XYZ file of C-alpha atoms in Angstrom:
547
model
C 72.520 346.289 -22.373
C 75.658 348.361 -21.880
C 76.707 350.750 -24.605
C 79.376 349.244 -26.860
C 82.633 351.017 -27.736
C 81.373 351.493 -31.298
C 78.240 353.156 -29.936
C 80.318 355.545 -27.824
C 82.568 356.349 -30.785
C 79.553 357.017 -32.990
C 78.101 359.356 -30.365
C 81.412 361.217 -30.087
C 81.549 361.668 -33.855
C 77.982 362.985 -34.042
C 78.634 365.374 -31.144
C 81.828 366.627 -32.834
C 80.074 367.242 -36.138
C 77.108 368.901 -34.394
C 79.410 371.365 -32.634
C 81.173 372.126 -35.905
C 77.876 372.622 -37.745
C 76.027 374.722 -35.183
C 76.288 377.819 -37.430
C 76.000 376.035 -40.776
C 74.018 377.971 -43.378
C 70.871 376.109 -44.407
C 70.641 378.237 -47.546
C 74.209 377.290 -48.500
C 73.498 373.604 -47.924
C 70.411 373.847 -50.141
C 72.501 375.551 -52.821
C 75.672 373.477 -52.652
C 74.539 369.918 -51.911
C 73.288 368.587 -55.235
C 71.687 365.488 -53.723
C 70.194 367.180 -50.642
C 66.627 367.041 -51.921
C 66.928 363.368 -52.867
C 68.423 362.407 -49.481
C 66.197 364.473 -47.188
C 62.745 364.235 -48.732
C 60.576 361.155 -49.022
C 56.988 359.972 -48.921
C 55.860 357.252 -46.528
C 52.295 355.915 -46.234
C 50.846 359.113 -47.694
C 52.914 361.525 -45.570
C 55.441 363.672 -47.442
C 58.452 364.536 -45.283
C 60.882 367.369 -46.092
C 63.942 367.600 -43.836
C 66.055 369.803 -46.102
C 65.736 372.932 -43.931
C 68.056 371.881 -41.115
C 71.680 372.750 -40.317
C 72.567 369.189 -41.253
C 75.362 368.620 -43.789
C 75.303 365.446 -45.839
C 78.316 363.988 -44.046
C 76.627 364.506 -40.714
C 73.614 362.509 -41.907
C 75.952 359.619 -42.625
C 77.311 359.887 -39.072
C 73.795 359.879 -37.667
C 72.913 356.761 -39.633
C 76.094 355.148 -38.315
C 74.991 356.050 -34.785
C 71.617 354.388 -35.367
C 73.437 351.272 -36.536
C 75.781 351.287 -33.532
C 72.822 351.788 -31.171
C 71.211 348.712 -32.757
C 68.011 350.549 -33.623
C 67.111 347.831 -36.113
C 67.498 345.089 -33.517
C 65.476 347.040 -30.945
C 62.737 347.677 -33.479
C 62.625 343.954 -34.239
C 62.388 343.220 -30.519
C 59.384 345.544 -30.190
C 57.581 344.028 -33.157
C 58.283 340.468 -32.005
C 56.721 341.084 -28.601
C 59.821 341.158 -26.403
C 59.683 343.069 -23.118
C 61.041 346.344 -24.505
C 59.392 348.109 -21.549
C 62.179 346.725 -19.438
C 61.367 348.423 -16.105
C 57.871 346.912 -16.081
C 58.905 343.758 -17.979
C 56.174 344.197 -20.587
C 56.015 344.243 -24.378
C 54.855 347.367 -26.200
C 52.650 345.811 -28.835
C 50.429 348.675 -29.937
C 51.516 347.869 -33.500
C 49.586 344.582 -33.251
C 46.351 346.564 -32.862
C 46.711 348.039 -36.342
C 47.280 345.000 -38.515
C 49.067 341.666 -38.780
C 52.614 341.626 -37.440
C 54.590 338.916 -39.254
C 57.470 339.295 -36.790
C 55.227 338.356 -33.840
C 55.647 334.737 -32.733
C 52.055 334.207 -31.562
C 50.702 336.847 -33.907
C 47.843 334.648 -35.074
C 46.255 334.431 -31.655
C 46.781 338.120 -30.956
C 45.424 339.097 -34.381
C 42.310 336.994 -33.819
C 41.709 338.644 -30.454
C 42.291 342.115 -31.897
C 39.865 341.470 -34.725
C 37.310 340.112 -32.281
C 37.514 343.255 -30.190
C 37.248 345.448 -33.289
C 34.196 343.518 -34.470
C 32.529 343.949 -31.074
C 33.383 347.655 -31.044
C 32.019 348.021 -34.576
C 28.768 346.287 -33.651
C 28.294 348.567 -30.665
C 29.288 351.699 -32.598
C 26.911 350.834 -35.412
C 24.047 350.260 -32.993
C 24.649 353.642 -31.347
C 25.047 355.519 -34.640
C 21.944 353.936 -36.167
C 19.751 354.516 -33.117
C 19.362 350.813 -32.316
C 21.111 351.174 -28.942
C 18.443 352.561 -26.634
C 18.713 354.069 -23.210
C 16.594 353.363 -20.142
C 13.595 355.323 -21.468
C 13.801 353.919 -24.977
C 15.418 356.994 -26.464
C 18.339 356.614 -28.875
C 21.749 357.958 -27.893
C 22.506 361.375 -29.313
C 25.407 362.458 -27.092
C 28.518 360.721 -25.783
C 30.619 361.899 -22.864
C 34.020 360.229 -22.864
C 35.673 360.215 -19.438
C 39.404 359.581 -19.329
C 42.696 361.385 -18.963
C 46.118 361.317 -20.616
C 46.375 358.501 -23.117
C 42.774 357.496 -22.484
C 41.669 360.936 -23.634
C 44.065 362.777 -25.958
C 44.151 360.302 -28.847
C 40.381 359.788 -29.173
C 39.762 363.532 -28.896
C 42.337 364.251 -31.616
C 40.733 361.738 -33.989
C 37.204 362.955 -33.308
C 38.201 366.555 -33.968
C 40.191 365.644 -37.063
C 37.790 363.266 -38.773
C 34.247 363.965 -37.572
C 31.947 365.052 -40.359
C 28.987 367.410 -40.384
C 25.729 365.585 -39.869
C 27.152 362.874 -37.621
C 24.274 361.157 -35.784
C 26.153 361.325 -32.483
C 27.957 364.227 -30.815
C 30.985 363.499 -28.675
C 32.341 365.478 -25.717
C 35.428 364.779 -23.652
C 35.928 365.106 -19.913
C 39.397 364.716 -18.445
C 40.100 367.429 -15.890
C 39.038 366.754 -12.301
C 38.027 370.426 -11.962
C 34.230 370.465 -11.244
C 33.786 373.224 -13.824
C 35.113 370.921 -16.532
C 32.379 368.458 -15.586
C 29.737 371.177 -15.745
C 30.850 372.277 -19.197
C 31.040 368.736 -20.541
C 27.461 367.919 -19.532
C 25.902 371.313 -20.079
C 22.738 371.028 -22.143
C 22.731 367.220 -22.237
C 19.781 365.037 -21.297
C 20.569 361.873 -19.312
C 18.017 359.842 -21.279
C 19.904 360.452 -24.561
C 23.477 360.343 -23.236
C 26.046 357.554 -23.149
C 29.098 357.831 -20.875
C 32.267 355.943 -21.812
C 34.715 355.555 -18.929
C 38.242 354.742 -20.096
C 40.945 353.874 -17.578
C 43.651 351.291 -18.070
C 43.939 350.554 -14.349
C 40.320 351.500 -13.508
C 41.863 353.326 -10.560
C 42.999 356.598 -12.148
C 41.858 359.108 -9.550
C 40.604 361.890 -11.818
C 38.690 359.472 -14.025
C 37.207 357.596 -11.056
C 35.899 360.811 -9.490
C 34.435 362.073 -12.745
C 32.836 358.663 -13.337
C 31.285 358.826 -9.871
C 29.963 362.298 -10.643
C 28.412 361.159 -13.919
C 26.707 358.265 -12.136
C 25.212 360.810 -9.758
C 24.161 362.954 -12.715
C 22.361 359.982 -14.265
C 20.729 359.113 -10.919
C 19.473 362.676 -10.562
C 17.880 362.166 -13.978
C 16.140 358.993 -12.813
C 18.620 356.534 -14.302
C 20.280 354.266 -11.740
C 20.886 350.604 -10.962
C 20.448 348.267 -13.912
C 18.856 351.096 -15.912
C 22.353 352.602 -16.074
C 23.586 349.706 -18.206
C 22.218 351.391 -21.318
C 24.094 354.578 -20.523
C 27.503 353.590 -19.166
C 30.270 351.423 -20.634
C 33.852 350.888 -19.547
C 37.161 350.502 -21.375
C 39.953 349.043 -19.257
C 42.765 346.535 -18.868
C 41.516 345.785 -15.328
C 38.179 344.126 -15.970
C 38.012 342.678 -12.444
C 38.001 346.143 -10.887
C 35.432 347.372 -13.409
C 33.140 344.450 -12.609
C 33.473 345.210 -8.904
C 32.292 348.765 -9.607
C 28.966 347.417 -10.845
C 29.411 347.315 -14.608
C 28.270 344.080 -16.258
C 30.703 342.199 -18.483
C 28.559 343.038 -21.503
C 29.294 346.737 -20.915
C 33.095 346.299 -20.824
C 35.577 346.634 -23.656
C 38.914 345.270 -22.397
C 42.457 345.697 -23.706
C 45.820 344.258 -22.676
C 48.391 345.731 -20.293
C 50.911 345.619 -23.147
C 49.065 348.603 -24.608
C 50.649 351.730 -23.128
C 48.234 354.525 -22.300
C 49.723 357.005 -24.766
C 49.681 354.302 -27.455
C 46.139 353.135 -26.706
C 44.085 355.051 -29.290
C 44.253 351.983 -31.533
C 42.679 349.725 -28.875
C 39.193 349.780 -27.337
C 40.164 353.205 -25.986
C 39.323 354.408 -29.510
C 35.653 353.456 -29.034
C 34.348 357.062 -28.934
C 36.321 357.819 -32.097
C 34.838 354.773 -33.811
C 31.336 355.879 -32.836
C 31.983 359.449 -33.974
C 33.582 358.685 -37.361
C 32.059 355.265 -38.050
C 33.574 351.756 -37.919
C 34.688 351.730 -41.557
C 36.646 354.992 -41.267
C 38.167 353.844 -37.959
C 39.470 350.731 -39.723
C 40.959 353.002 -42.384
C 42.714 354.927 -39.593
C 44.224 351.641 -38.402
C 45.217 350.748 -41.957
C 47.111 354.021 -42.344
C 48.994 353.427 -39.113
C 49.764 349.859 -40.191
C 51.133 351.139 -43.502
C 53.552 353.360 -41.551
C 54.445 350.371 -39.355
C 55.417 348.364 -42.423
C 57.402 351.277 -43.813
C 59.256 351.552 -40.493
C 60.162 347.859 -40.607
C 60.904 347.511 -44.310
C 62.419 350.804 -45.522
C 66.219 351.045 -45.517
C 67.671 353.373 -42.876
C 68.528 356.188 -45.292
C 64.916 356.226 -46.568
C 63.137 355.460 -43.294
C 60.840 358.335 -42.276
C 60.543 357.657 -38.505
C 64.301 357.024 -38.220
C 65.237 360.182 -40.123
C 62.770 362.301 -38.155
C 64.314 361.020 -34.916
C 67.888 361.549 -36.102
C 67.183 365.159 -37.092
C 65.582 365.771 -33.689
C 68.648 364.359 -31.953
C 70.941 366.420 -34.182
C 69.118 369.649 -33.311
C 69.388 368.917 -29.602
C 73.169 368.857 -30.037
C 73.841 371.346 -32.826
C 71.465 374.026 -31.522
C 71.668 373.250 -27.813
C 67.902 373.260 -28.309
C 65.642 371.858 -25.643
C 62.337 372.570 -27.399
C 60.528 371.591 -30.586
C 57.539 373.533 -31.884
C 54.797 371.691 -33.752
C 52.398 373.888 -35.723
C 49.509 372.225 -37.536
C 48.143 374.201 -40.455
C 44.763 372.516 -40.129
C 42.255 373.494 -37.482
C 41.086 369.882 -37.417
C 44.542 369.008 -36.006
C 44.409 371.622 -33.238
C 44.904 368.929 -30.567
C 47.941 367.374 -32.269
C 50.424 369.285 -30.118
C 48.766 368.191 -26.869
C 48.808 364.563 -28.053
C 52.489 364.889 -28.987
C 53.361 366.457 -25.650
C 52.216 363.329 -23.872
C 53.627 360.942 -26.464
C 57.127 362.410 -26.574
C 57.599 364.000 -23.151
C 56.029 361.198 -21.133
C 57.826 358.581 -23.184
C 61.277 360.155 -23.214
C 61.301 362.492 -20.226
C 63.869 360.242 -18.574
C 67.326 360.776 -17.105
C 68.390 357.191 -16.298
C 69.515 354.645 -18.884
C 68.919 350.927 -19.171
C 71.770 350.184 -16.744
C 70.456 352.570 -14.083
C 73.099 355.196 -14.820
C 72.558 358.897 -15.603
C 72.092 359.554 -19.319
C 75.103 361.571 -20.569
C 73.142 363.527 -23.210
C 70.015 365.717 -23.274
C 66.687 363.941 -23.730
C 63.036 364.885 -24.280
C 62.865 368.384 -25.745
C 59.813 370.344 -24.652
C 57.018 370.076 -27.241
C 54.913 373.173 -27.774
C 52.963 374.927 -30.490
C 49.370 374.873 -31.684
C 47.360 375.677 -34.767
C 48.424 377.903 -37.640
C 47.639 380.629 -38.512
C 46.763 381.533 -34.914
C 50.304 381.005 -33.652
C 51.696 383.471 -36.168
C 50.103 386.244 -34.128
C 51.636 385.142 -30.812
C 54.636 382.851 -30.298
C 55.991 383.122 -33.835
C 57.590 386.373 -32.700
C 59.993 384.301 -30.591
C 60.575 381.884 -33.457
C 61.682 384.658 -35.804
C 63.482 387.093 -33.504
C 64.106 385.377 -30.183
C 67.592 384.575 -28.942
C 67.160 380.812 -29.338
C 66.556 378.790 -32.502
C 63.580 376.479 -31.962
C 63.112 373.780 -34.629
C 59.574 373.791 -36.027
C 57.497 370.976 -37.499
C 55.057 372.479 -40.013
C 52.242 369.929 -40.368
C 50.188 370.936 -43.418
C 46.958 369.195 -44.384
C 45.493 370.537 -47.625
C 41.875 371.693 -47.114
C 39.389 369.921 -49.372
C 36.319 372.117 -48.900
C 35.290 374.593 -51.582
C 35.736 378.150 -50.387
C 34.972 381.257 -52.452
C 37.190 383.334 -50.138
C 40.145 381.010 -50.824
C 40.947 380.746 -47.138
C 42.425 377.292 -47.613
C 44.868 378.692 -50.150
C 45.775 381.461 -47.712
C 46.314 378.873 -44.965
C 48.796 376.871 -47.029
C 50.515 380.009 -48.334
C 51.043 381.164 -44.753
C 52.611 377.848 -43.773
C 55.065 377.988 -46.684
C 55.791 381.665 -46.064
C 56.541 381.151 -42.390
C 58.908 378.314 -43.224
C 60.645 380.477 -45.815
C 60.868 383.394 -43.379
C 62.568 381.179 -40.796
C 65.090 380.239 -43.470
C 65.897 383.569 -45.116
C 65.188 386.037 -42.306
C 65.358 389.761 -42.955
C 68.433 391.953 -43.231
C 68.865 394.582 -40.512
C 71.367 396.801 -42.259
C 70.515 400.480 -42.799
C 70.736 399.868 -46.544
C 67.617 397.718 -46.668
C 64.457 398.966 -48.320
C 62.712 399.006 -44.936
C 65.426 401.204 -43.507
C 65.363 403.572 -46.480
C 61.607 403.873 -46.158
C 62.018 404.823 -42.509
C 64.734 407.346 -43.246
C 68.486 407.100 -43.145
C 68.836 408.937 -39.868
C 69.770 407.359 -36.539
C 66.168 406.489 -35.776
C 65.873 404.696 -39.122
C 68.993 402.670 -38.413
C 67.692 401.662 -35.001
C 64.337 400.715 -36.509
C 66.059 398.588 -39.134
C 67.828 396.653 -36.393
C 64.514 396.020 -34.632
C 62.996 394.742 -37.847
C 65.836 392.333 -38.528
C 65.221 388.577 -38.393
C 68.357 386.405 -38.345
C 66.965 383.538 -40.404
C 68.836 380.232 -40.727
C 66.314 378.672 -38.354
C 65.483 375.003 -38.934
C 62.140 373.470 -39.802
C 60.547 370.262 -41.038
C 57.576 370.060 -43.386
C 55.098 367.190 -43.071
C 52.526 367.367 -45.860
C 49.223 365.492 -46.056
C 47.584 366.015 -49.436
C 44.277 365.536 -47.682
C 43.240 364.848 -44.111
C 41.689 361.413 -44.349
C 41.749 358.455 -41.933
C 44.671 356.720 -43.645
C 46.965 359.732 -43.621
C 46.054 360.697 -40.063
C 46.805 357.159 -38.894
C 50.135 357.223 -40.719
C 51.057 360.625 -39.249
C 50.389 359.498 -35.684
C 52.281 356.228 -36.165
C 55.192 358.203 -37.680
C 55.511 360.257 -34.508
C 55.111 357.153 -32.315
C 58.029 355.444 -34.034
C 60.130 358.625 -33.999
C 59.645 358.655 -30.220
C 60.670 355.017 -29.834
C 63.795 355.502 -31.979
C 64.915 358.443 -29.850
C 64.492 356.309 -26.743
C 66.695 353.607 -28.250
C 69.333 356.145 -29.269
C 69.339 357.598 -25.745
C 69.216 354.082 -24.210
C 66.151 354.837 -22.064
C 62.768 353.159 -21.555
C 60.216 355.003 -23.692
C 57.340 352.879 -22.437
C 57.189 353.511 -18.676
C 56.207 356.673 -16.775
C 57.312 356.434 -13.169
C 57.566 360.197 -12.854
C 53.810 360.505 -13.331
C 53.217 358.248 -10.336
C 55.099 360.456 -7.870
C 52.679 363.356 -8.088
C 49.706 361.041 -7.646
C 51.174 359.620 -4.442
C 51.882 363.064 -3.010
C 48.397 364.333 -3.936
C 46.870 361.518 -1.895
C 48.947 362.625 1.093
C 48.138 366.317 0.705
C 44.378 366.093 0.158
C 43.493 365.223 3.775
C 45.451 368.271 4.954
C 42.945 370.518 3.144
C 40.173 369.335 5.484
C 39.594 372.021 8.187
C 38.609 369.268 10.615
C 41.986 367.576 10.473
C 44.926 368.782 12.650
C 48.056 369.892 10.822
C 51.135 367.810 11.695
C 53.710 369.684 13.755
C 56.419 368.353 11.436
C 55.256 370.506 8.521
C 57.533 373.430 7.613
C 56.172 376.807 8.658
C 55.642 378.002 5.085
C 53.576 374.938 4.222
C 51.502 375.221 7.393
C 50.749 378.860 6.578
C 49.708 377.963 3.033
C 47.383 375.216 4.281
C 45.848 377.560 6.874
C 45.216 380.106 4.128
C 43.599 377.500 1.889
C 41.385 376.249 4.727
C 40.260 379.764 5.600
C 39.441 380.664 1.999
C 37.769 377.339 1.309
C 36.087 376.229 4.526
C 33.138 374.282 3.163
C 34.852 372.282 0.414
C-alpha cells in the first residue's frame, strides 16, 4: 500500500514540530500545560503509564495522533486481529493475540480458539503431571529439573517469565540453554542427574542450527547416563511448528507440542513454547499471564487513540527519534525478577523493526528501530547511568517499576523504588554547573572550584517514561509484555515496514554454513579467498587443530 498524500503531509508536520521542539523544556511543559497529566498518563490492564517527562508539547501530540490516523493504524490493527496476512513478505497472519483469549474480530475464531484451548489443556495436563511427580523418567524417578533448549524467541520469553514469576519451593527447577558454545551446555547441565531431568527442545522450524546441535548433545548426555532409545521418551519433548521434522528425528507424536506458523518466534511465549514457564509457575498462573495479555489486547482494540497505551508509547518513541535524533532507548527494570526484560525487548523491537525497506520495496525515508539497551536497577546506576546524566546524547529511558511485595526489615524495596523515582527526577532537573552552586562553594571559589563545578554539572531535560506495576503478578506481567508487543507493531505500521519477518537473521546463518567447513584443517582453502581471510583461517586452524 503506497503512502497517501495525507500520510506524507502528516509526517512532514510531525517532523517540523519535532525539529522545533528539540530543545523544549520538559519542566516548563509540566508547569505550563494544565492538562498535561490528564493527557499523558493512563492505566491499562494494570499497567500505569506516565509519558509526561518528554519534550512533547500538547500540540505535537495532536499531530502525532493525526499521523497515526493518516497511516491507518486502526485499519492495520484490525487486519492483524482479523487474521489477514500482515506479515506481507511471508504472506502469513500474525495471530499471537489468538493464543491469549477469544478474538471477536477473527472470522474463524471459534475453530482457532478451540484448538488453542485444546493445546493449553494438554500443556496443563503435562505440566501438572511433572509438577506433582506423576510424570516419571526411565528409572521411575520423578522429574526435578528441566533443561529448556531453544534460542531467540523460543528462549527469551519463557526465561523471562520463569525468572519473573517462579516462587520459592517450586517442585521443579528450570534451566535454559540457548548458546551453541559448549561451555554454555556444561553450565546448563552441571550437577543434574539424567534420571531426574526433562529436556524440552523448542524450535519453530526444528532446523535451527544452534538448537539442533544442543539437542543432539543432550541426547548424548542422556545416553551416557543409560537413557536412550524409547527410554528417552520420558525425558525429551519437542515444541515446534514442523511436527514432520520432529517425528523424523525420533520423537513420538505423544511427546510433541505443536504450534502454528502464524506464531512468530518472538511472539511465541503464549504458545506451546511457554511450556517450561507453565511447568515452573503452574498451569493456573500461566493462564493468568495469558489473561493479562488478553486484557491489554482488548485495551489496544477498544481504547480511543488519545487514551490508547500501546499507540501512545509508540508515538512518543517515534517523536524522540525525530526530536532528539536519538537512535537508542534504554529500558531499566527496577525489579530483579525482570532482569531479562531488556534482552526480550531487544529481540522483540530490533528484530521486528530493524528494517530499511518499506511495503513497496523502497528505502524507508525515516529512521527505524532504535537500539534497545539497559538492564536492572539499581545496578545500572553504577555503570551506564553516567552516560544518561552527563553524556553528549539524550537517551530516552523507560523506567519499569514493579513494587516489591516481600516484607523486608532493611526496607530495601523502599530504597529500590526511591532510587527509580530519584533517577527519573535527576534526568529531568539535572544539576547546575555554575560557580555559585552549593557544590561549587563547598569546593572553594577558586579556579579549581569552578572547574570542578563544571564537571559536576548535569544538563537535565532528558526524557523518560514510567511504567508502574503495583505488584509483579501474572496478569500485570502479561499486560506489560503485550503492551510492548503492540507498541512494536504500531511503530512498524507508522514506518510502513513488515514487523513480522526477519530476513536479516537468515543471512548470517547461510554464511556460517559456508564458513564452518573452512575451519577444518583437512580441507584446502580456496584460492579465491582474499589474503586477509586466508591468513585468519590459517591462524584459527593452527590455534585450534583438533576441533
